[in-house]
Coordinates of C-alpha atoms in Angstrom, one line a residue:
Chain A
M195 CA -9.8 -26.0 44.2
D196 CA -9.8 -27.7 40.7
E197 CA -6.7 -28.8 38.6
R198 CA -6.5 -25.0 36.0
S199 CA -6.6 -23.1 40.0
E200 CA -3.4 -25.3 41.1
E201 CA -1.0 -25.3 37.8
L202 CA -2.1 -21.4 37.4
A203 CA -1.2 -21.2 41.8
A204 CA 2.2 -23.7 40.7
L205 CA 3.5 -21.6 37.5
N206 CA 2.8 -18.6 39.2
A207 CA 5.7 -20.0 42.5
L208 CA 8.0 -20.2 39.8
D209 CA 7.1 -16.5 38.1
M210 CA 7.1 -18.1 34.6
L211 CA 3.4 -16.5 33.8
E212 CA 2.6 -13.6 32.0
S213 CA 0.0 -11.3 33.2
D214 CA -2.9 -12.3 31.3
E215 CA -3.0 -15.5 33.5
K216 CA -1.2 -12.9 36.3
R217 CA -4.5 -11.6 36.1
V218 CA -7.0 -14.0 36.0
L219 CA -5.2 -16.2 39.6
H220 CA -4.4 -12.6 41.4
G221 CA -8.8 -12.5 40.9
A222 CA -9.5 -16.1 41.8
C223 CA -7.8 -14.9 44.9
V224 CA -9.5 -12.5 45.8
T225 CA -12.6 -14.4 46.4
D226 CA -10.5 -18.1 47.0
K227 CA -8.9 -17.4 51.0
E228 CA -7.9 -20.5 50.0
L229 CA -5.8 -20.2 46.7
R230 CA -4.2 -17.6 48.3
A231 CA -2.6 -19.9 50.7
F232 CA -2.3 -22.7 48.6
S233 CA -0.4 -19.5 46.0
V234 CA 1.9 -18.2 49.3
E235 CA 2.9 -22.2 50.1
L236 CA 3.9 -22.8 46.9
E237 CA 5.5 -19.8 45.9
A238 CA 8.0 -20.7 49.9
T239 CA 8.4 -23.9 48.1
A240 CA 9.7 -22.7 45.1
A241 CA 11.9 -20.7 46.8
E242 CA 12.8 -23.8 48.7
L243 CA 14.3 -25.0 45.4
G244 CA 17.8 -22.2 46.2
R245 CA 19.5 -23.8 49.0
L246 CA 20.2 -25.7 46.2
V247 CA 22.0 -23.7 44.7
T248 CA 25.8 -24.1 44.3
P249 CA 27.3 -20.8 46.1
V250 CA 29.2 -18.3 44.5
T251 CA 31.0 -15.5 46.2
P252 CA 30.4 -11.9 44.9
P253 CA 33.4 -9.9 44.5
A254 CA 34.9 -8.2 47.6
D255 CA 33.5 -4.5 47.1
I256 CA 30.2 -5.0 46.5
K257 CA 28.8 -4.9 50.2
R258 CA 30.2 -1.2 50.7
R259 CA 28.7 -0.7 47.1
I260 CA 25.8 -1.2 48.6
R261 CA 26.1 0.8 51.6
A262 CA 27.1 3.3 49.7
K263 CA 23.6 3.3 47.8
I264 CA 21.7 3.2 50.8
R265 CA 22.8 5.7 53.4
A266 CA 22.4 7.6 49.9
R267 CA 18.4 7.0 50.0
S268 CA 18.1 6.7 53.7
D269 CA 19.3 9.0 56.2
R270 CA 18.2 6.5 58.9
F271 CA 21.1 4.2 57.7
A272 CA 24.1 4.8 60.1
S273 CA 27.7 3.2 59.2
V274 CA 27.6 3.5 64.0
S275 CA 25.8 1.2 65.7
P276 CA 23.0 1.7 67.2
G277 CA 24.0 1.3 70.3
V278 CA 26.4 4.3 70.0
M279 CA 23.7 6.0 68.5
V280 CA 21.4 5.3 71.3
G281 CA 24.1 6.2 74.3
A282 CA 24.8 9.7 72.3
L283 CA 20.6 10.3 72.4
G284 CA 20.5 9.9 76.1
W285 CA 17.3 11.4 77.1
G286 CA 16.0 12.8 74.2
L287 CA 14.9 9.2 73.0
T288 CA 13.7 8.7 75.9
V289 CA 11.0 11.5 76.3
A290 CA 10.4 10.6 72.0
L291 CA 9.9 6.8 73.0
A292 CA 7.1 7.5 75.9
A293 CA 6.1 10.4 73.2
A294 CA 5.7 7.3 70.5
A295 CA 4.3 5.0 73.1
F296 CA 1.4 7.6 73.7
W297 CA 1.1 8.3 70.3
L298 CA 1.0 4.1 69.1
W299 CA -1.2 4.1 71.4
N300 CA -4.1 6.1 70.6
E301 CA -3.7 4.6 66.7
R302 CA -4.1 1.8 68.1
G303 CA -7.2 1.8 69.3
K304 CA -8.0 4.6 66.3
L305 CA -7.2 1.3 64.2
E306 CA -9.2 -1.4 66.0
R307 CA -12.6 1.8 65.5
E308 CA -11.4 1.8 61.7
L309 CA -10.7 -2.5 61.8
A310 CA -14.7 -2.7 63.2
S311 CA -16.0 -1.2 61.1
A312 CA -14.5 -2.4 58.0
S313 CA -15.7 -6.3 59.1
D314 CA -18.9 -4.9 59.0
V315 CA -18.8 -3.6 56.0
I316 CA -17.1 -6.7 54.8
A317 CA -19.9 -9.1 57.2
K318 CA -22.2 -7.0 54.6
V319 CA -20.4 -7.1 51.5
L320 CA -19.8 -11.0 51.1
P321 CA -23.4 -12.4 51.4
A322 CA -22.8 -10.1 47.5
A323 CA -20.1 -12.0 46.6
D324 CA -22.1 -15.3 46.9
S325 CA -25.3 -14.0 44.1
N326 CA -22.2 -12.6 42.1
K327 CA -20.3 -15.7 42.7
G328 CA -23.8 -17.6 41.2
Q329 CA -24.8 -14.4 38.0
V330 CA -21.1 -14.6 36.8
R331 CA -21.4 -19.1 36.9
T332 CA -24.6 -18.2 35.0
L333 CA -23.3 -16.4 32.9
E334 CA -20.7 -18.0 31.6
G335 CA -23.1 -21.0 31.2
T336 CA -24.9 -19.4 29.6
L337 CA -22.3 -17.6 27.4
K338 CA -20.7 -21.6 27.1
N339 CA -24.1 -22.1 25.1
M340 CA -24.3 -19.6 22.8
R341 CA -20.4 -20.1 21.3
D342 CA -22.0 -24.1 20.8
D343 CA -24.6 -22.7 19.4
F344 CA -23.0 -20.0 16.9
E345 CA -19.7 -23.2 16.4
Q346 CA -22.7 -25.5 15.6
K347 CA -24.6 -22.5 12.7
K348 CA -21.5 -21.5 11.3
A349 CA -20.5 -25.0 10.8
A350 CA -23.8 -25.5 8.6
L351 CA -22.9 -22.4 7.0
N352 CA -19.8 -23.4 5.7
V353 CA -21.8 -26.5 4.7
E354 CA -24.2 -24.5 2.8
I355 CA -21.7 -21.6 1.7
D356 CA -18.9 -25.0 -0.3
T357 CA -22.0 -26.1 -1.4
L358 CA -23.3 -23.0 -3.0
R359 CA -20.1 -21.8 -4.7
K360 CA -20.0 -25.1 -5.9
R361 CA -23.2 -24.1 -7.9
E362 CA -21.9 -21.2 -8.9
T363 CA -19.1 -22.8 -10.4
G364 CA -20.9 -24.7 -12.2
A365 CA -23.5 -21.8 -13.7
Q366 CA -20.3 -20.2 -14.4
A367 CA -19.3 -23.1 -16.5
R368 CA -23.0 -23.1 -18.3
I369 CA -22.5 -19.2 -18.6
T370 CA -19.5 -19.8 -20.7
Q371 CA -20.8 -22.4 -22.9
L372 CA -23.9 -20.3 -23.4
I373 CA -22.6 -17.7 -24.4
A374 CA -20.0 -19.6 -26.8
E375 CA -23.1 -21.0 -28.1
A376 CA -24.5 -17.3 -28.4
E377 CA -22.1 -16.2 -30.1
E378 CA -22.2 -19.3 -32.7
M379 CA -25.4 -18.4 -33.5
K380 CA -24.9 -15.2 -33.7
K381 CA -21.8 -16.2 -36.4
Q382 CA -24.7 -18.9 -37.8
D383 CA -27.7 -16.0 -37.9
A384 CA -25.1 -13.4 -39.4
Q385 CA -24.3 -15.9 -42.5
S386 CA -27.9 -16.4 -43.3
Q387 CA -30.7 -14.2 -44.7
L388 CA -33.9 -16.1 -44.1
Q389 CA -36.9 -15.3 -46.1
I390 CA -40.5 -16.9 -44.6
T391 CA -43.3 -15.9 -46.9
T392 CA -47.3 -17.9 -46.5
L393 CA -48.3 -18.7 -49.5
R394 CA -52.1 -18.5 -50.9
S395 CA -54.2 -19.8 -53.7
D396 CA -57.3 -18.5 -55.1
V397 CA -57.8 -22.4 -56.4
W398 CA -61.5 -22.7 -54.1
E399 CA -60.6 -26.5 -52.4
Y400 CA -57.0 -25.0 -51.8
R401 CA -58.9 -21.6 -49.9
R402 CA -58.3 -23.7 -46.4
A403 CA -54.9 -24.3 -47.5
E404 CA -52.1 -22.6 -45.3
M405 CA -48.0 -23.2 -46.9
T406 CA -44.9 -20.9 -44.9
V407 CA -41.7 -21.5 -46.6
V408 CA -38.9 -20.4 -44.7
W409 CA -35.7 -19.7 -47.5
D410 CA -31.7 -19.5 -46.8
A411 CA -30.6 -17.5 -49.9
R412 CA -27.4 -17.7 -48.1
R413 CA -27.1 -21.5 -48.3
A414 CA -29.8 -21.9 -50.8
Q415 CA -31.9 -23.9 -48.3
G416 CA -35.1 -24.0 -47.0
A417 CA -38.3 -25.5 -45.4
L418 CA -41.6 -26.1 -46.2
L419 CA -45.0 -26.3 -43.3
L420 CA -48.4 -26.7 -45.6
E421 CA -51.3 -27.5 -43.5
K422 CA -54.9 -29.2 -44.3
M423 CA -53.6 -29.9 -48.0
P424 CA -56.9 -32.3 -49.6
E425 CA -55.7 -35.3 -50.5
V426 CA -53.9 -35.1 -54.3
E427 CA -55.4 -37.4 -57.0
D428 CA -54.5 -40.6 -57.7
K429 CA -51.7 -40.5 -59.4
K430 CA -50.4 -37.1 -58.8
D431 CA -47.7 -35.4 -56.2
Y432 CA -47.5 -31.9 -54.9
Q433 CA -44.4 -30.1 -56.4
L434 CA -42.5 -27.0 -55.1
W435 CA -41.4 -24.8 -57.3
I436 CA -38.9 -21.1 -57.4
V437 CA -39.1 -18.3 -59.0
D438 CA -35.5 -17.2 -60.4
P439 CA -36.5 -13.9 -62.1
K440 CA -33.2 -14.2 -63.8
Q441 CA -34.7 -17.7 -65.6
S442 CA -37.1 -18.5 -67.3
D443 CA -38.3 -21.0 -66.1
P444 CA -39.0 -21.7 -62.0
V445 CA -36.8 -24.2 -60.5
S446 CA -38.1 -27.1 -59.0
A447 CA -38.1 -27.4 -55.1
G448 CA -38.7 -31.1 -54.9
V449 CA -42.3 -33.0 -54.5
V450 CA -44.1 -32.7 -51.5
A451 CA -45.6 -35.6 -49.7
V452 CA -49.0 -34.8 -47.5
D453 CA -49.9 -37.3 -45.1
G454 CA -53.4 -37.9 -44.6
K455 CA -54.4 -35.0 -42.2
G456 CA -53.2 -32.6 -45.1
S457 CA -50.6 -31.7 -44.0
A458 CA -46.6 -32.0 -44.6
R459 CA -43.2 -30.9 -43.3
T460 CA -39.8 -31.3 -45.1
A461 CA -36.4 -29.3 -45.7
F462 CA -36.1 -28.7 -49.4
K463 CA -33.0 -27.6 -52.0
P464 CA -33.5 -26.6 -55.9
A465 CA -32.5 -28.6 -58.3
A466 CA -30.5 -26.0 -59.9
T467 CA -29.4 -22.8 -58.5
V468 CA -30.9 -20.3 -58.0
G469 CA -30.1 -15.9 -57.6
S470 CA -32.3 -15.1 -55.6
A471 CA -35.8 -16.1 -55.2
A472 CA -39.1 -13.5 -55.2
K473 CA -42.1 -16.3 -54.9
F474 CA -43.0 -20.6 -54.4
M475 CA -45.5 -22.4 -55.6
I476 CA -47.1 -25.0 -55.4
S477 CA -48.7 -27.1 -58.4
V478 CA -50.4 -30.6 -59.0
E479 CA -47.6 -32.3 -61.1
K480 CA -46.9 -35.9 -62.7
K481 CA -46.1 -38.8 -60.3
G482 CA -43.3 -38.6 -59.4
G483 CA -43.1 -34.6 -59.6
A484 CA -42.0 -32.9 -63.3
E485 CA -38.5 -31.2 -64.4
K486 CA -40.5 -28.0 -66.0
K487 CA -43.9 -27.0 -64.2
E488 CA -46.8 -28.4 -66.5
G489 CA -49.2 -29.0 -63.9
P490 CA -51.8 -25.9 -62.3
V491 CA -50.7 -23.8 -60.0
V492 CA -52.2 -25.2 -55.9
L493 CA -50.9 -22.4 -53.7
T494 CA -48.5 -19.7 -54.1
G495 CA -47.1 -16.7 -52.8
P496 CA -45.6 -13.7 -51.8
Chain B
M248 CA 22.6 -13.9 72.5
P249 CA 25.0 -13.5 70.4
Q250 CA 24.8 -11.9 67.5
S251 CA 26.3 -14.1 65.1
E252 CA 24.6 -16.8 66.6
L253 CA 21.0 -15.3 65.0
T254 CA 18.7 -17.0 62.8
E255 CA 17.5 -15.6 59.4
E256 CA 14.7 -14.8 60.5
E257 CA 16.3 -12.9 63.1
L258 CA 18.4 -11.5 61.1
L259 CA 15.6 -10.1 58.9
Q260 CA 14.3 -8.6 61.7
R261 CA 16.8 -6.9 63.3
V262 CA 17.7 -5.2 59.7
A263 CA 13.2 -4.3 59.5
R264 CA 15.0 -2.4 62.8
R265 CA 17.9 -0.8 61.3
D266 CA 20.2 -2.2 62.4
V267 CA 23.6 -1.9 59.9
R268 CA 25.3 -5.0 61.7
A269 CA 23.3 -6.9 61.1
F270 CA 22.4 -6.3 57.5
D271 CA 26.7 -7.5 57.6
Q272 CA 25.4 -10.1 58.9
L273 CA 23.0 -11.7 56.5
Y274 CA 24.4 -9.9 53.4
D275 CA 27.2 -12.7 54.3
A276 CA 25.0 -15.0 55.3
L277 CA 22.3 -15.3 52.4
A278 CA 25.0 -13.4 49.2
P279 CA 27.1 -16.1 48.3
R280 CA 23.8 -18.1 47.2
L281 CA 22.0 -15.5 46.1
H282 CA 25.2 -15.1 43.8
G283 CA 25.6 -18.8 42.8
L284 CA 21.0 -18.1 41.7
L285 CA 21.7 -14.6 39.6
R286 CA 24.8 -16.2 38.1
Q287 CA 22.2 -18.9 36.7
M288 CA 19.8 -16.6 35.4
L289 CA 21.7 -14.3 33.9
P290 CA 24.4 -15.1 31.9
E291 CA 26.4 -11.5 32.6
E292 CA 28.7 -11.0 35.4
R293 CA 27.9 -8.0 35.5
E294 CA 24.2 -8.6 35.4
A295 CA 24.2 -10.7 37.8
E296 CA 26.0 -8.3 40.3
E297 CA 24.3 -5.3 39.4
V298 CA 20.8 -7.5 40.3
L299 CA 22.5 -8.6 43.6
Q300 CA 23.3 -4.9 44.8
D301 CA 19.8 -3.7 43.8
G302 CA 18.2 -6.6 45.4
F303 CA 20.2 -5.8 49.0
V304 CA 18.9 -2.8 48.7
H305 CA 15.7 -3.6 48.2
L306 CA 15.1 -6.1 51.1
W307 CA 16.5 -3.4 53.4
E308 CA 13.0 -0.8 52.2
S309 CA 10.9 -3.4 51.9
V310 CA 12.4 -6.3 55.4
G311 CA 9.6 -4.7 56.9
G312 CA 7.4 -6.8 55.0
F313 CA 9.2 -10.3 56.0
D314 CA 6.3 -12.1 58.9
P315 CA 8.5 -14.8 60.8
E316 CA 5.0 -16.2 61.4
H317 CA 4.1 -16.8 57.8
G318 CA 7.5 -17.8 55.8
R319 CA 11.8 -18.2 56.4
A320 CA 14.5 -15.5 56.2
F321 CA 15.9 -17.5 52.5
P322 CA 12.7 -18.2 50.6
W323 CA 11.4 -14.7 50.9
A324 CA 14.9 -13.5 50.4
V325 CA 15.3 -15.5 47.3
S326 CA 11.2 -14.6 45.9
L327 CA 12.3 -11.1 45.9
F328 CA 15.1 -11.7 44.2
R329 CA 14.7 -14.4 41.5
R330 CA 11.5 -11.3 40.3
K331 CA 14.6 -9.3 40.4
A332 CA 16.2 -11.2 37.9
I333 CA 13.3 -11.4 36.3
D334 CA 12.0 -7.8 36.2
R335 CA 16.1 -6.9 34.4
M336 CA 15.5 -10.2 32.0
R337 CA 12.1 -9.1 30.5
T338 CA 13.9 -5.7 30.2
L339 CA 16.6 -7.4 27.9
G340 CA 14.5 -9.1 26.2
R341 CA 15.5 -12.8 27.8
R342 CA 12.2 -13.0 28.8
T343 CA 10.8 -14.8 26.1
R344 CA 13.7 -15.4 23.5
L345 CA 14.4 -18.9 22.9
V346 CA 16.9 -20.8 25.3
D347 CA 19.0 -23.4 23.2
S348 CA 17.9 -26.7 24.9
A349 CA 21.4 -27.9 25.7
V350 CA 21.4 -24.9 28.2
L351 CA 18.4 -25.2 29.3
E352 CA 18.9 -29.4 29.9
Q353 CA 22.7 -28.4 31.9
A354 CA 20.5 -26.4 34.5
T355 CA 20.4 -28.4 37.4
L356 CA 20.7 -28.3 40.4
P357 CA 23.3 -30.2 42.0
A358 CA 22.5 -33.0 44.6
Q359 CA 23.3 -32.9 47.6
T360 CA 24.7 -35.4 50.4
T361 CA 23.1 -35.6 53.8
S362 CA 25.3 -33.5 56.4
A363 CA 26.9 -36.2 58.6
G364 CA 26.9 -35.5 62.6
E365 CA 25.0 -32.6 64.0
G366 CA 24.3 -30.3 61.0
T367 CA 22.9 -26.6 61.0
M368 CA 19.0 -26.2 60.3
T369 CA 20.4 -25.2 56.8
D370 CA 22.3 -27.7 56.4
E371 CA 18.3 -30.4 57.8
R372 CA 16.6 -27.8 55.3
R373 CA 19.1 -28.1 52.2
D374 CA 19.7 -32.4 52.9
M375 CA 15.2 -31.9 53.2
V376 CA 14.9 -29.7 50.4
S377 CA 17.5 -31.7 48.2
A378 CA 16.0 -35.1 49.8
A379 CA 12.2 -33.3 48.2
L380 CA 13.7 -32.6 44.3
G381 CA 15.4 -36.8 44.1
E382 CA 11.6 -38.0 44.2
L383 CA 10.7 -36.0 41.8
S384 CA 10.4 -37.7 38.1
R385 CA 12.9 -37.3 35.9
D386 CA 11.2 -34.9 33.4
Q387 CA 9.5 -33.0 36.2
R388 CA 12.5 -32.6 37.7
Q389 CA 14.3 -31.4 35.1
L390 CA 11.1 -28.6 34.3
V391 CA 11.5 -27.7 38.1
E392 CA 14.9 -27.1 38.1
C393 CA 15.4 -25.2 35.0
A394 CA 12.3 -23.2 35.7
F395 CA 13.4 -22.0 38.8
L396 CA 17.0 -21.8 37.2
K397 CA 15.9 -19.4 33.8
G398 CA 13.2 -17.1 34.9
L399 CA 11.4 -18.3 31.4
N400 CA 7.4 -18.4 31.0
H401 CA 6.8 -22.1 30.3
H402 CA 6.4 -21.4 26.4
V403 CA 9.5 -19.9 25.6
I404 CA 10.8 -23.3 27.7
A405 CA 8.3 -25.4 25.7
E406 CA 9.3 -24.6 22.5
S407 CA 12.8 -23.9 23.9
L408 CA 13.2 -27.8 25.0
G409 CA 10.2 -29.1 21.6
L410 CA 7.4 -29.9 24.4
P411 CA 4.0 -29.1 24.0
D412 CA 3.2 -26.9 26.0
A413 CA 0.5 -28.4 28.3
T414 CA 3.3 -31.8 29.3
V415 CA 5.5 -28.8 30.4
R416 CA 2.7 -26.7 32.1
T417 CA 1.2 -30.0 33.7
N418 CA 5.3 -31.7 35.1
I419 CA 5.7 -28.0 36.6
R420 CA 2.7 -28.7 38.7
R421 CA 2.9 -31.6 39.3
G422 CA 6.2 -31.5 39.8
L423 CA 5.5 -28.2 43.2
L424 CA 2.4 -30.0 44.0
R425 CA 4.8 -32.9 44.9
L426 CA 7.7 -31.6 46.9
H427 CA 5.1 -29.1 49.2
E428 CA 4.0 -32.3 50.1
L429 CA 7.0 -33.9 50.9
L430 CA 8.4 -29.8 52.4
K431 CA 5.4 -29.6 54.1
G432 CA 6.1 -33.7 55.9
G433 CA 4.1 -35.6 53.6
S434 CA 4.3 -39.0 52.1
S435 CA 3.9 -40.4 49.6
G436 CA 0.8 -41.0 49.7
R437 CA -1.4 -38.3 47.3
T438 CA -1.1 -39.8 43.4
L439 CA 0.6 -36.3 41.0

């Protein structure tokens, strides 16, 4: 017998169990004869403690009340002694006893037959019960394994959920940051009035050259991209000009240095205030640039 | 045999045959101890008296269930009356209510002095139970006595005394098993 069964039997002996545990014990007692006998013995042991209780005399009228209650419930409870009753009934009782003896003899035979057939049934059922016990044990084992698997998966999922939560928090922060940046860019975009212009040349040497100007009128600044420009003559420089229709002369936007491959990338600002940039030009000027356009225009646009 | 010399077991057997005088005698023999037990379990005197009354009516009706070959009369009656008291506690909602730890600690069974000279069988048995109870450890004894006299479930006893539930269960198991062994005449061979 295991400790768990002993414990349940002990607690039951002192009426300390509640219904669920009581059912477990009673279920176990159905199949375990030893546990059943042990449980009964422990109940008797616990009840023996009643011998040590200090007696308290009950009120005198309780016995009378008990007898009245019993009398009310049962006609068989009489206030006269059984001897007096037997004497009064005399022959009647003798005859009744004889009849009862005969009936009991018949009943005994019937009960013996019923007992024999019940024993047969039990003998057939017991092996099945043993096999059922085996199946129950197997099922319990399977359930335990399933529960262990489940617990492991649960723990792994909890770790994964934690990781995902952390990632989500990071992603949220990144999204917030990107939204802020996008808002900032929108503001900047709203403030800027960009104009993109591509320049071409009618001069044969510059026919392959490409020039793109991005001009932000609001900020009055721009960026220049030059490709495939021929090498400039000695003591000469390329110079960028902005044509403002409200001004008589083009406004200088600075000298443009072209590298060995004929490329240039540079930001520029006009030397004087420009109201609106209608046109951009590149001319060949003296080294270091000129205040006013003097040299030939090689690229122009739009 | 004169009825006055009958044992409690014989009286119960006569009650089973609806002997009213035997019932009266049995009442006189058992009622004070059973009433004492009920007074410990049910704090209100009126409740204890009602359960005592119901218990004896029940005893009259269910005495056919007593088998002298499988047990003694007094423990059989104690079990019957304790169950009645616990039913009453359950009805009153006291079975699961926390109890002041001081009340539980005072729930003790008095130590009996060994009967001098030639006592009755009842006296001898009482001395044996008392001696066996004295063999238990202090904790085991306290919890067994408390459980027996207060009729509470183990959760309530554990919470009321501020002890882990497992400690209460283990001490009750060990204590009662030891008591069982000693009352069966076993020595202190088994360590619990």
